[in-house]
PDB file of C-alpha atoms and ligand atoms in Angstrom:
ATOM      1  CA  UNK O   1      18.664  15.303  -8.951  1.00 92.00           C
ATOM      2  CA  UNK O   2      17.862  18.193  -6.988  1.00 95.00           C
ATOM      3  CA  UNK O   3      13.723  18.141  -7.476  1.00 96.00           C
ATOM      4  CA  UNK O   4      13.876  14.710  -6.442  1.00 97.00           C
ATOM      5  CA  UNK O   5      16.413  15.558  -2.978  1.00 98.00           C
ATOM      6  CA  UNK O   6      13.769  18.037  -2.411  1.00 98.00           C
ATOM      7  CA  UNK O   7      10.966  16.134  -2.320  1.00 98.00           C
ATOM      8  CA  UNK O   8      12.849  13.251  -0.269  1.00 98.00           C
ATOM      9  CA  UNK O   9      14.028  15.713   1.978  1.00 98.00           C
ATOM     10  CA  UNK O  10       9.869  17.186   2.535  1.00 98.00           C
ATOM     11  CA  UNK O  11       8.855  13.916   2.976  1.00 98.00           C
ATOM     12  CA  UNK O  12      11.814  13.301   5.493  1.00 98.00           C
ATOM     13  CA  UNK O  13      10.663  16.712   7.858  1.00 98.00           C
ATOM     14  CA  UNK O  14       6.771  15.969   6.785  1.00 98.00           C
ATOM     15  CA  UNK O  15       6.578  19.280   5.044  1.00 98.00           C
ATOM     16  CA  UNK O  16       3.253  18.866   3.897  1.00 98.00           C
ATOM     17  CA  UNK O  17       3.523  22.148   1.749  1.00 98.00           C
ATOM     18  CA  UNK O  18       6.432  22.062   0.375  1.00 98.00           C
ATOM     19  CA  UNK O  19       5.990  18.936  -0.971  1.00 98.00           C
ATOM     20  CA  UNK O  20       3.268  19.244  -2.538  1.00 98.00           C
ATOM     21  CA  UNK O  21       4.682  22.637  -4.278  1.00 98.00           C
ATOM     22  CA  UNK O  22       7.963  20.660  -5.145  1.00 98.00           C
ATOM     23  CA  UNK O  23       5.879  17.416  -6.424  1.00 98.00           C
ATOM     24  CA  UNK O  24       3.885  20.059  -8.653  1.00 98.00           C
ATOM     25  CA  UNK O  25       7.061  21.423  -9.798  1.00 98.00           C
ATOM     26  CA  UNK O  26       8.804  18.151 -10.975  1.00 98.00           C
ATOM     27  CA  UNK O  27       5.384  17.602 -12.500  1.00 97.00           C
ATOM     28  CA  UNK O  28       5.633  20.567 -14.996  1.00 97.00           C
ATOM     29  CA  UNK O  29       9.461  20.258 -15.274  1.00 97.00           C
ATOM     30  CA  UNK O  30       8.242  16.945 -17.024  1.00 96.00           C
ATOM     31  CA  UNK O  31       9.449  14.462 -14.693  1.00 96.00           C
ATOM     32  CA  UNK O  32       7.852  11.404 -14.520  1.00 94.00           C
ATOM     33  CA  UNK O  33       5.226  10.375 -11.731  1.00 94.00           C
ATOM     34  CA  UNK O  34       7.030   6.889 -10.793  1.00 93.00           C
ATOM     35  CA  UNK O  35      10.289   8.342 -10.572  1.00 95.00           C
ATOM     36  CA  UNK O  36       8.910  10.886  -8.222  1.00 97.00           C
ATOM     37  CA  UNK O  37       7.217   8.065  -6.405  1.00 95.00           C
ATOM     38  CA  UNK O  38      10.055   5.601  -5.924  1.00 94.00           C
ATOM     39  CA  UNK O  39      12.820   7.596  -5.724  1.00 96.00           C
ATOM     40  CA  UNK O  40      11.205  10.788  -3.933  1.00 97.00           C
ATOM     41  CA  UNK O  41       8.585   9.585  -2.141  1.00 97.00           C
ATOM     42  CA  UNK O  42       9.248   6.073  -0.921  1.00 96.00           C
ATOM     43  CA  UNK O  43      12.706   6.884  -0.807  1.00 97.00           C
ATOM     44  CA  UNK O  44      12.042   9.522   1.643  1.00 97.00           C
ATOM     45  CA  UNK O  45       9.672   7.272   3.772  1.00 96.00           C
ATOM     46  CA  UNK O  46      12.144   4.566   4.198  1.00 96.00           C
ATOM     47  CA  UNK O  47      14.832   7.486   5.815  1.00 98.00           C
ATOM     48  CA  UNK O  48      11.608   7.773   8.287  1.00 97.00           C
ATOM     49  CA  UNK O  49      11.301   4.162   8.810  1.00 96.00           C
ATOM     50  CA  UNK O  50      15.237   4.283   9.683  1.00 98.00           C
ATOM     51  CA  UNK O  51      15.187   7.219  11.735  1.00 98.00           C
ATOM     52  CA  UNK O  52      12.278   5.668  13.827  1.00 97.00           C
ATOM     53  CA  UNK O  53      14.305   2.427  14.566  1.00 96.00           C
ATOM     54  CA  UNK O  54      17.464   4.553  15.520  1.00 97.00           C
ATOM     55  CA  UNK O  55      15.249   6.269  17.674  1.00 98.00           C
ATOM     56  CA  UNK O  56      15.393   9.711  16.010  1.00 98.00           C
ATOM     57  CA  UNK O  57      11.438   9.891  14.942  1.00 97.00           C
ATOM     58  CA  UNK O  58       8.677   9.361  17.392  1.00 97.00           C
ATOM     59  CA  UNK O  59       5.312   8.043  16.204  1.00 97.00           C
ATOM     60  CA  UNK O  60       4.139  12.258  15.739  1.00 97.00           C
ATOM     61  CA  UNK O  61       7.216  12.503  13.071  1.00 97.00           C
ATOM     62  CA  UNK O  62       5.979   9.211  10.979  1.00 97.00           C
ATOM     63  CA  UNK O  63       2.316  10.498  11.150  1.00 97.00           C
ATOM     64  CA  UNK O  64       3.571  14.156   9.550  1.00 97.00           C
ATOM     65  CA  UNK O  65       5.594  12.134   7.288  1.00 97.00           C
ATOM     66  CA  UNK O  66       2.733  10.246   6.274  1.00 96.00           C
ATOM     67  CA  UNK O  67      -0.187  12.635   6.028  1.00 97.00           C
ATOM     68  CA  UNK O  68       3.111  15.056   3.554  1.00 97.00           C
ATOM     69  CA  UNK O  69       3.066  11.093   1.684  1.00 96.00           C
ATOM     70  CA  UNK O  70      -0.452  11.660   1.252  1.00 96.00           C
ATOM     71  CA  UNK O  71      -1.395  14.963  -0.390  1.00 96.00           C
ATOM     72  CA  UNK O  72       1.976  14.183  -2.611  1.00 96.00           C
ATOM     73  CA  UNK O  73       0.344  10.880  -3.576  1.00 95.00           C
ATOM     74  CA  UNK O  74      -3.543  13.117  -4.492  1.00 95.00           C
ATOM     75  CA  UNK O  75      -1.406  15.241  -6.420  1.00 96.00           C
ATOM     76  CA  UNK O  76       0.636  12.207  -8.707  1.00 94.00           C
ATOM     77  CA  UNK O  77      -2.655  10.207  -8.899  1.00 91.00           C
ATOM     78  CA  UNK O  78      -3.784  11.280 -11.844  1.00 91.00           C
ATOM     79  CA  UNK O  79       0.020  10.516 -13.199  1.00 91.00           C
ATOM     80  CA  UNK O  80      -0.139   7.187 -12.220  1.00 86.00           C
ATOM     81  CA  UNK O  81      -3.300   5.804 -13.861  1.00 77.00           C
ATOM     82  CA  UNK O  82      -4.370   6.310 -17.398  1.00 68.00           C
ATOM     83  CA  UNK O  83      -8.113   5.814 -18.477  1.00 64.00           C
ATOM     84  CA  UNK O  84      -7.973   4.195 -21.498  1.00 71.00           C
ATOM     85  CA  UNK O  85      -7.551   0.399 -20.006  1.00 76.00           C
ATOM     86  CA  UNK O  86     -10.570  -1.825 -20.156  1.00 88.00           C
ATOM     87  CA  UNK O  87     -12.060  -3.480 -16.770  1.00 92.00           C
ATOM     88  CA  UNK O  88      -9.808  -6.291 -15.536  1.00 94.00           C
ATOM     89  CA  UNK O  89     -11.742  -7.620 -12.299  1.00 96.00           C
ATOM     90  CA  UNK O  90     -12.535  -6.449  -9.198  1.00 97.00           C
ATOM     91  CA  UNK O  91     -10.639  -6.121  -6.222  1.00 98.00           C
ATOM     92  CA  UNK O  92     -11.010  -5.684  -2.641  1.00 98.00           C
ATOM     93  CA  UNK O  93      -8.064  -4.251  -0.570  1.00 98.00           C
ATOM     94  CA  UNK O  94      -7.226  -3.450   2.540  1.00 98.00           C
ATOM     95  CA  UNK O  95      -4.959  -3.416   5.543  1.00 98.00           C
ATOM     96  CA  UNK O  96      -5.593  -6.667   8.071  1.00 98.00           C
ATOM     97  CA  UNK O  97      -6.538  -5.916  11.592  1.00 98.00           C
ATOM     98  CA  UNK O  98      -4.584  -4.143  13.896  1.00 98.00           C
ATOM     99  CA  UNK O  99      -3.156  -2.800  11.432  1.00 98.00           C
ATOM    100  CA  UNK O 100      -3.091   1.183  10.587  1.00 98.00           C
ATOM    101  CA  UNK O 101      -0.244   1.592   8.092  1.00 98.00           C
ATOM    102  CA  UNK O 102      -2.187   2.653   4.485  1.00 97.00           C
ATOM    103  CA  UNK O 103      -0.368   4.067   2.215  1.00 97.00           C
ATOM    104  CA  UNK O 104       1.424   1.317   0.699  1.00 97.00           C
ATOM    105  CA  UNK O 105      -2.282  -0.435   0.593  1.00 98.00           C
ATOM    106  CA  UNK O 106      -3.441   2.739  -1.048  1.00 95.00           C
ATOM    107  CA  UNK O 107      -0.751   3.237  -3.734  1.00 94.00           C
ATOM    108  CA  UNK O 108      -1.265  -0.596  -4.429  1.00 96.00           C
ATOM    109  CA  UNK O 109      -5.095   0.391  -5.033  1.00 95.00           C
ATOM    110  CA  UNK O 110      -4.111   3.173  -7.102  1.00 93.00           C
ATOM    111  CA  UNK O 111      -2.165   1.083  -9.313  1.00 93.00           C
ATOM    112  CA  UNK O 112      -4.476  -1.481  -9.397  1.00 95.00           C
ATOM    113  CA  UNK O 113      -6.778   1.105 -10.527  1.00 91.00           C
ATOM    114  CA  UNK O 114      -4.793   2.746 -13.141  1.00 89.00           C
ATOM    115  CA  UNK O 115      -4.638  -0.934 -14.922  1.00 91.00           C
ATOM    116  CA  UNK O 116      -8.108  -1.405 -14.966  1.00 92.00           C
ATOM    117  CA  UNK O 117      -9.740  -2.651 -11.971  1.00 95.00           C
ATOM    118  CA  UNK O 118     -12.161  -2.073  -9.415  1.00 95.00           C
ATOM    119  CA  UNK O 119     -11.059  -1.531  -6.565  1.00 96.00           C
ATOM    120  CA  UNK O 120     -13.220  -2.324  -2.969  1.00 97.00           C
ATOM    121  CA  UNK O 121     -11.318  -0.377  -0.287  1.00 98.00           C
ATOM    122  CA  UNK O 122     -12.231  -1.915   2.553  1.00 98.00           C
ATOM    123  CA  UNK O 123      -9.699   0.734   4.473  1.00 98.00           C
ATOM    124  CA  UNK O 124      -7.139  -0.466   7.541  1.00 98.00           C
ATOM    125  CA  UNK O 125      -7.332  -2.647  10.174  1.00 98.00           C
ATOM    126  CA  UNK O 126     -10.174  -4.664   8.310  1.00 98.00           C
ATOM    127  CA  UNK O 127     -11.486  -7.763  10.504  1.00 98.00           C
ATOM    128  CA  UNK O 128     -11.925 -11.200   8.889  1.00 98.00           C
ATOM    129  CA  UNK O 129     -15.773 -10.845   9.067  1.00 98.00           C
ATOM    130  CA  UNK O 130     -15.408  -7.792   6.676  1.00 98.00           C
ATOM    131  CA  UNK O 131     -12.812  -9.418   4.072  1.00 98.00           C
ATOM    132  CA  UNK O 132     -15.642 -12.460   4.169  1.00 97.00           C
ATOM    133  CA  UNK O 133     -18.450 -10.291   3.646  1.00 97.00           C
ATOM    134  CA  UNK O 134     -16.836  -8.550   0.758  1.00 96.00           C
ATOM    135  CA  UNK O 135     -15.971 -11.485  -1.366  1.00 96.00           C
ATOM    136  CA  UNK O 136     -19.627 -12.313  -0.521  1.00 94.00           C
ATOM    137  CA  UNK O 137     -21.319  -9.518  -1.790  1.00 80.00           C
ATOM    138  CA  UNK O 138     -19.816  -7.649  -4.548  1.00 71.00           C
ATOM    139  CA  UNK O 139     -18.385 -10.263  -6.786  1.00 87.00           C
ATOM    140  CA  UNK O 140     -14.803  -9.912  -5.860  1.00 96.00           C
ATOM    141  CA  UNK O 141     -12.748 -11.779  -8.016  1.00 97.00           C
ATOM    142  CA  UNK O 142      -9.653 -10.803  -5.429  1.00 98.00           C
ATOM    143  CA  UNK O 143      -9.042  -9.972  -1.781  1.00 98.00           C
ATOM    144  CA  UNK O 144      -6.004  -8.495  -1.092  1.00 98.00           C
ATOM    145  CA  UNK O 145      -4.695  -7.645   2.063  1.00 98.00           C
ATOM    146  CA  UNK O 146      -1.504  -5.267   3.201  1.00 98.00           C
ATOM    147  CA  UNK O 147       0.188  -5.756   6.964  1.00 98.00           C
ATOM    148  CA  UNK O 148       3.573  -3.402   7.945  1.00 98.00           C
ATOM    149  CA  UNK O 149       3.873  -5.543  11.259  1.00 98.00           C
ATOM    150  CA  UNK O 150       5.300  -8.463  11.917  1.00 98.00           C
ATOM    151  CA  UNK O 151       2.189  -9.270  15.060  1.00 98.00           C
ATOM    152  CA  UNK O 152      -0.551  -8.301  11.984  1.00 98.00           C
ATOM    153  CA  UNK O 153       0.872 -10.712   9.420  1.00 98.00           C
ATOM    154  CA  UNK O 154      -0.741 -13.034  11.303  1.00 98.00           C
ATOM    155  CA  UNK O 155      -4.152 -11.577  10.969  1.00 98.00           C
ATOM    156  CA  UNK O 156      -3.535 -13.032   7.283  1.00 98.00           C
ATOM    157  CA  UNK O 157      -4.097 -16.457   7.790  1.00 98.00           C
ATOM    158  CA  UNK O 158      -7.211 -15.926   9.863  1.00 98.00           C
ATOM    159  CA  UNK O 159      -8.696 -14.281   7.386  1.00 98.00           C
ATOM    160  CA  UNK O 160      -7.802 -16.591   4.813  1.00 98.00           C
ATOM    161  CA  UNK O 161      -9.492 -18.861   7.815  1.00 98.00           C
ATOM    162  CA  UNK O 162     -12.325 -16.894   7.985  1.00 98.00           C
ATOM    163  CA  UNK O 163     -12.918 -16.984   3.724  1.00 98.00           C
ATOM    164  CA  UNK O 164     -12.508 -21.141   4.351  1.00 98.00           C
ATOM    165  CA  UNK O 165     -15.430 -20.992   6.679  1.00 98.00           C
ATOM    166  CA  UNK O 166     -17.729 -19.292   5.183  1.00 97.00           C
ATOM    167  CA  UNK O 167     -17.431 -21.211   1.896  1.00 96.00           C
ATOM    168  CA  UNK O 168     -16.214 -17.817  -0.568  1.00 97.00           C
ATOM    169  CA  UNK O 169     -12.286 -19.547  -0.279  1.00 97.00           C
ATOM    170  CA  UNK O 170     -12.708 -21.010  -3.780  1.00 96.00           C
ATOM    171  CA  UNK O 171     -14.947 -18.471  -5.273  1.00 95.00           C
ATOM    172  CA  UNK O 172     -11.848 -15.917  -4.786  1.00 97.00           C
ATOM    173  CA  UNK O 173      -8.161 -15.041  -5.383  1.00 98.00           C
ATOM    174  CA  UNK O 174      -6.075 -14.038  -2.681  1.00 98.00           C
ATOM    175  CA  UNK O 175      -3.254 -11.728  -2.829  1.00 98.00           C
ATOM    176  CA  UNK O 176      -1.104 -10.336   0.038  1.00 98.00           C
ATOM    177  CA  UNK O 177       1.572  -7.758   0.418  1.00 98.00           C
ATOM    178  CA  UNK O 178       3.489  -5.403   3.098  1.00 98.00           C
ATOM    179  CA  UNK O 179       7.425  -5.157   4.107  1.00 97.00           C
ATOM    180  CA  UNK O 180       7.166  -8.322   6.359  1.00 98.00           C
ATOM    181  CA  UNK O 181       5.324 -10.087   4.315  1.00 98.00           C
ATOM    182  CA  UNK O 182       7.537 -13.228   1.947  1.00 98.00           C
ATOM    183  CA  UNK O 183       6.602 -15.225  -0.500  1.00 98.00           C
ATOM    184  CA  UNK O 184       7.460 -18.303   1.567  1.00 98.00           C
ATOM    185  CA  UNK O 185       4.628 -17.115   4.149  1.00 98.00           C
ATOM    186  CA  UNK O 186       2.763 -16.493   1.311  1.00 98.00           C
ATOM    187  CA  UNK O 187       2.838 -20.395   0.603  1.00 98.00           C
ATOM    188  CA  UNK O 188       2.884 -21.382   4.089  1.00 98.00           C
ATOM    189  CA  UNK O 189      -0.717 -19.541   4.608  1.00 98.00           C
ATOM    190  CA  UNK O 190      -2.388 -20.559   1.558  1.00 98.00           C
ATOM    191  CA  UNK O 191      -2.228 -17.269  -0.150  1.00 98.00           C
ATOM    192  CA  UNK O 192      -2.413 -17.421  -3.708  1.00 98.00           C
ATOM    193  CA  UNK O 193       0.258 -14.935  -4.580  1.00 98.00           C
ATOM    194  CA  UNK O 194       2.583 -12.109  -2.900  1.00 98.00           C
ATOM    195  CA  UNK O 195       4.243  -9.398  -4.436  1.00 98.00           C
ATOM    196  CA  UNK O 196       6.489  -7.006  -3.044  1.00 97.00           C
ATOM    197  CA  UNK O 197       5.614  -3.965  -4.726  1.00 96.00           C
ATOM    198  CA  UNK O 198       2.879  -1.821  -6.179  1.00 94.00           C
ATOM    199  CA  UNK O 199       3.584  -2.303  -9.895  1.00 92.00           C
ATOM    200  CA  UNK O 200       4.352  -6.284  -9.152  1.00 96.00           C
ATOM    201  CA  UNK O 201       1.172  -6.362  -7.709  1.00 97.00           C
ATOM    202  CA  UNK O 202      -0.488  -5.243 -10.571  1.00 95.00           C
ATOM    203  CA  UNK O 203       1.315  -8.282 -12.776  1.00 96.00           C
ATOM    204  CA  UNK O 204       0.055 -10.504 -10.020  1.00 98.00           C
ATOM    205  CA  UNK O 205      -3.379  -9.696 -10.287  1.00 98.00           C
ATOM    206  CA  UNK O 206      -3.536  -9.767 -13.763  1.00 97.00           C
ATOM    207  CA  UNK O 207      -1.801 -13.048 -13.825  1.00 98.00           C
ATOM    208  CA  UNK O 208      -4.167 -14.323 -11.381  1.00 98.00           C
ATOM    209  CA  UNK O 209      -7.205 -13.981 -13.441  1.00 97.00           C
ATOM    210  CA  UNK O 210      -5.728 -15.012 -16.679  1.00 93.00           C
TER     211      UNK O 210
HETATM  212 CO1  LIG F 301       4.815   2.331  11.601  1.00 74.00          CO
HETATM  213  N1  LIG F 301       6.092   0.844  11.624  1.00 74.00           N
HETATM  214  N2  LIG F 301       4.160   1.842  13.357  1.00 74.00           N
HETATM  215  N3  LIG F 301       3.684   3.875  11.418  1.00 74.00           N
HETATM  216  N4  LIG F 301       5.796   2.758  10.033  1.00 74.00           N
HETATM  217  C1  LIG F 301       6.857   0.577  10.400  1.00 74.00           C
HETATM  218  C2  LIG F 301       6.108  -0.418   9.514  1.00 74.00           C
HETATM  219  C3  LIG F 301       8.222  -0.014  10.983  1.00 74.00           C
HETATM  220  C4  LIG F 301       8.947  -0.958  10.020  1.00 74.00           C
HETATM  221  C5  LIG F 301       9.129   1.147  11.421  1.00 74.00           C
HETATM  222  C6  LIG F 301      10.483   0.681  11.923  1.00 74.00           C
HETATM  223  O1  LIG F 301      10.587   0.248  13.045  1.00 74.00           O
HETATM  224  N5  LIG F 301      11.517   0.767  11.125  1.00 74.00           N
HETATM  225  C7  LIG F 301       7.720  -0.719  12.297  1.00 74.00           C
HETATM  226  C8  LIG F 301       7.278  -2.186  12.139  1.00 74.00           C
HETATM  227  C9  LIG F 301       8.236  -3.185  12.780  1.00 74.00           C
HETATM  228  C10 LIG F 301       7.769  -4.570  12.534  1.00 74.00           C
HETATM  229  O2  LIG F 301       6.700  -4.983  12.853  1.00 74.00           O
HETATM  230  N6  LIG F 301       8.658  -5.341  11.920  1.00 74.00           N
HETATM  231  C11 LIG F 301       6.540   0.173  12.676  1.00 74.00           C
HETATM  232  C12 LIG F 301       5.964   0.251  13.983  1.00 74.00           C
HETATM  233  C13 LIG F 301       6.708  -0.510  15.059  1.00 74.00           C
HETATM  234  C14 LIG F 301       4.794   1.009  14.277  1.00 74.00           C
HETATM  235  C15 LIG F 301       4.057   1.116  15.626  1.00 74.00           C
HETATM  236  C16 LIG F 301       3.928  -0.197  16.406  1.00 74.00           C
HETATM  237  C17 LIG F 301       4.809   2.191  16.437  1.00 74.00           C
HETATM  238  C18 LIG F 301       4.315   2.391  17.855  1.00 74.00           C
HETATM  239  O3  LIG F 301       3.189   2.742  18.073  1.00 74.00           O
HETATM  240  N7  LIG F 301       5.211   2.139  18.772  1.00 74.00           N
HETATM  241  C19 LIG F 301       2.682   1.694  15.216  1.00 74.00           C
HETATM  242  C20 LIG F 301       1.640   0.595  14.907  1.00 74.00           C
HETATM  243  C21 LIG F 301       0.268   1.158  14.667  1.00 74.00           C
HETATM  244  C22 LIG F 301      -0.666   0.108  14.109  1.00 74.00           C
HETATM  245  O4  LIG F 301      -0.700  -0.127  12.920  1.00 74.00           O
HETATM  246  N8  LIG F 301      -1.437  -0.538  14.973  1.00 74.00           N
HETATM  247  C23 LIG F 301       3.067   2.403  13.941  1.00 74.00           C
HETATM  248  C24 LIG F 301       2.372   3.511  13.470  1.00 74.00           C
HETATM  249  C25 LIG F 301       2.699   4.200  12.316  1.00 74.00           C
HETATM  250  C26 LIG F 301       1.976   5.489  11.887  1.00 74.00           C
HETATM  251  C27 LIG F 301       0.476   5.434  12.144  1.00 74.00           C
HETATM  252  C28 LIG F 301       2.571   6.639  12.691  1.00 74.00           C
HETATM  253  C29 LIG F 301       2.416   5.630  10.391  1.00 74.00           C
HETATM  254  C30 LIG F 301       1.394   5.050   9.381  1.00 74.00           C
HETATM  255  C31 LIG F 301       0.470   6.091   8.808  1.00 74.00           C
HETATM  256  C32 LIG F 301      -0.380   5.531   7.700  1.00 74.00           C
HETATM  257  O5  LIG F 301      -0.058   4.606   7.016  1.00 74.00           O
HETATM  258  N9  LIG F 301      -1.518   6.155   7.544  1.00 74.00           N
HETATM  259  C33 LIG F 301       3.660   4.729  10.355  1.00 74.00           C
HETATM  260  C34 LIG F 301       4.619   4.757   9.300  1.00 74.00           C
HETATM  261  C35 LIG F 301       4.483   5.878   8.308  1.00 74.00           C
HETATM  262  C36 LIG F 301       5.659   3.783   9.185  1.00 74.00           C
HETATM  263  C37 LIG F 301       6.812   3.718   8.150  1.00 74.00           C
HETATM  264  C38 LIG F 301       7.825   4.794   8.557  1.00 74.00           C
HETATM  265  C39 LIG F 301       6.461   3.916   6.685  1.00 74.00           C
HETATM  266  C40 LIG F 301       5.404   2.964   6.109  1.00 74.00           C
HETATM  267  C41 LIG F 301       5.036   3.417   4.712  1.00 74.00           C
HETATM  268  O6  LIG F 301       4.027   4.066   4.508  1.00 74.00           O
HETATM  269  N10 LIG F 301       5.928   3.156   3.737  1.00 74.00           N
HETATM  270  C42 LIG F 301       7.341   2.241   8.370  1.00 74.00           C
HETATM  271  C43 LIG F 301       8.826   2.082   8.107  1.00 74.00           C
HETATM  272  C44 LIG F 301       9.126   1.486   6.746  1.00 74.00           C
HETATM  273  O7  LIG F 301       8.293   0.923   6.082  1.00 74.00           O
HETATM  274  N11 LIG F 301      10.370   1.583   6.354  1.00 74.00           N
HETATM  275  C45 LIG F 301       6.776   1.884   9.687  1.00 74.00           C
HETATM  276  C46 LIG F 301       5.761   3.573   2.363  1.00 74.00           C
HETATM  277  C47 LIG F 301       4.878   2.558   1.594  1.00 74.00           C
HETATM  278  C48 LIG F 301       4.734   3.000   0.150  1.00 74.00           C
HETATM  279  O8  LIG F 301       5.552   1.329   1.638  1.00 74.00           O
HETATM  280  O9  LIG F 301       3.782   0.279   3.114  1.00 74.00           O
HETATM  281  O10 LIG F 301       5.947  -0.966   2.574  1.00 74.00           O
HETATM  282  P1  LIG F 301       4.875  -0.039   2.149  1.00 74.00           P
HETATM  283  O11 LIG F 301       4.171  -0.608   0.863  1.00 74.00           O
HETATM  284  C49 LIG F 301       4.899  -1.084  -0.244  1.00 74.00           C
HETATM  285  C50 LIG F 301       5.204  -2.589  -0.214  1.00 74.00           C
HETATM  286  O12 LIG F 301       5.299  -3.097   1.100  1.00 74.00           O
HETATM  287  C51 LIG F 301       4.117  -3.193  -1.035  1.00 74.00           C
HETATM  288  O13 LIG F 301       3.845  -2.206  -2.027  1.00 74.00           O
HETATM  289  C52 LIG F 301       3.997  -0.915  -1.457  1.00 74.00           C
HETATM  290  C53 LIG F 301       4.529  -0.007  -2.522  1.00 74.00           C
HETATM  291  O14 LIG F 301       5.763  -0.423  -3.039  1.00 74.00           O
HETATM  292  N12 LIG F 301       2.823  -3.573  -0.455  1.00 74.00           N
HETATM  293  C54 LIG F 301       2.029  -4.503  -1.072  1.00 74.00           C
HETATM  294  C55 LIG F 301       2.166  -3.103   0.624  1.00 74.00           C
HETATM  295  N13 LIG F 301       0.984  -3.699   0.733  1.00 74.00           N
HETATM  296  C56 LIG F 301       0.859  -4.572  -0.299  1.00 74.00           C
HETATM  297  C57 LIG F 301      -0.169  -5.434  -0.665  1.00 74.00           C
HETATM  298  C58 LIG F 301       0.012  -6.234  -1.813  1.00 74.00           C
HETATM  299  C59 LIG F 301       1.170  -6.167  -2.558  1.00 74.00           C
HETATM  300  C60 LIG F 301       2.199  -5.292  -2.208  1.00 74.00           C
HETATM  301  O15 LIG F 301      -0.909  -7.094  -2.242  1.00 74.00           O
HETATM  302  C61 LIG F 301      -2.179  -7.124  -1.637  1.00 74.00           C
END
């Protein structure tokens, strides 16, 4: 589809306006928001994942890429959620320490969102201490946490540490999530669910307050 191989291809060369004219476009054209998310969007950020590993992109090209990802995402938000859910529970997301990669935390808030919850967000490269003091204080029913690198990941299991410590471990379910991230670490760290993408993360936080 053209609209779509233009969006891609914006997201690809971070052109931050012509993305958002093209996302605007596909909009009114009556394309649908997760389509332009998955196979625009995301598509497009993968190609700038790849072209960083060959070499190609610098950290400058993924940060234009990511700030075009950005205003495209403000523009589809209001796609993506609908208002007539009920509450589900309340969340509290965010990327672990170290760690600045957000949009796939933020379009996993934005989903969560759309299906009814609150959403905390704590922001990226959250310490333990602040995952702890969240659950603490605003009646989290979930902390979920994002990591993109494989030396974050870790950062995981300290803060699911750091929740044993102070006591709130029980009191909370915890979720985690990122492209390193398996459901086999999710096990091995005491997590109580993964999921790999946004919309599976919405299952799996429904499914872990049932
Ligand atoms: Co960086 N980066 N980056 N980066 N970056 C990756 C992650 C990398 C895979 C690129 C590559 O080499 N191919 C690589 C990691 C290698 C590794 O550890 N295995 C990498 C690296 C190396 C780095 C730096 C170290 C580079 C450097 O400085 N030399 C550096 C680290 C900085 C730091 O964090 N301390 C760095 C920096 C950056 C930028 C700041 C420039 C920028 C981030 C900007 C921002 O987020 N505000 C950036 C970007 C943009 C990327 C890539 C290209 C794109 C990430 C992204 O946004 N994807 C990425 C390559 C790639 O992923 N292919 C890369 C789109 C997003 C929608 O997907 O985040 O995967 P994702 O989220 C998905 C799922 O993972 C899942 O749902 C989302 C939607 O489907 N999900 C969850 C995510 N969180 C979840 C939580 C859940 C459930 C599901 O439950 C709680």
């Amino acid at each position: 589809d053209e609209k779509l191989k233009a969006i891609y291809q914006c997201i690809v060369e971070g052109d931050n306006n012509g993305v958002q004219e093209h996302v605007r476009a596909a909009l009114e054209s009556g394309m649908d928001a997760g389509t332009i998310l998955n196979e625009g969007l995301i598509a497009g950020m993968a190609e700038v994942g790849r072209l960083f590993e060959e070499g190609e992109y610098f950290v400058p090209e993924m940060l234009i890429s990511a700030r075009a990802m950005k205003s495209a995402m403000a523009i589809l938000k209001p796609h993506l959620t609908s208002e007539q859910v009920g509450f589900a529970g309340r969340v509290a997301i965010g990327t672990v320490k170290g760690d600045l990669h957000d949009i796939g935390k933020n379009l996993v808030g934005l989903m969560l969102e759309g299906a009814g919850f609150q959403v905390i967000d704590l922001g990226s490269d959250v310490a333990p201490e602040k995952f702890v003091e969240a659950a603490k204080n605003n009646d989290v029913d979930i902390v979920a946490m994002s990591a993109l690198l494989t030396t974050t990941m870790v950062n995981m299991k300290s803060t699911i540490a750091a929740l044993e410590e102070a006591g709130v471990r029980e009191k909370v379910k915890v979720m985690i999530g990122g492209a390193p991230v398996t459901e086999a670490y999710a096990r091995q760290i005491g997590a109580d669910g993964y999921a790999p993408d946004a919309s599976r993360a919405v299952a799996l936080a429904k499914s872990l307050l049932s």
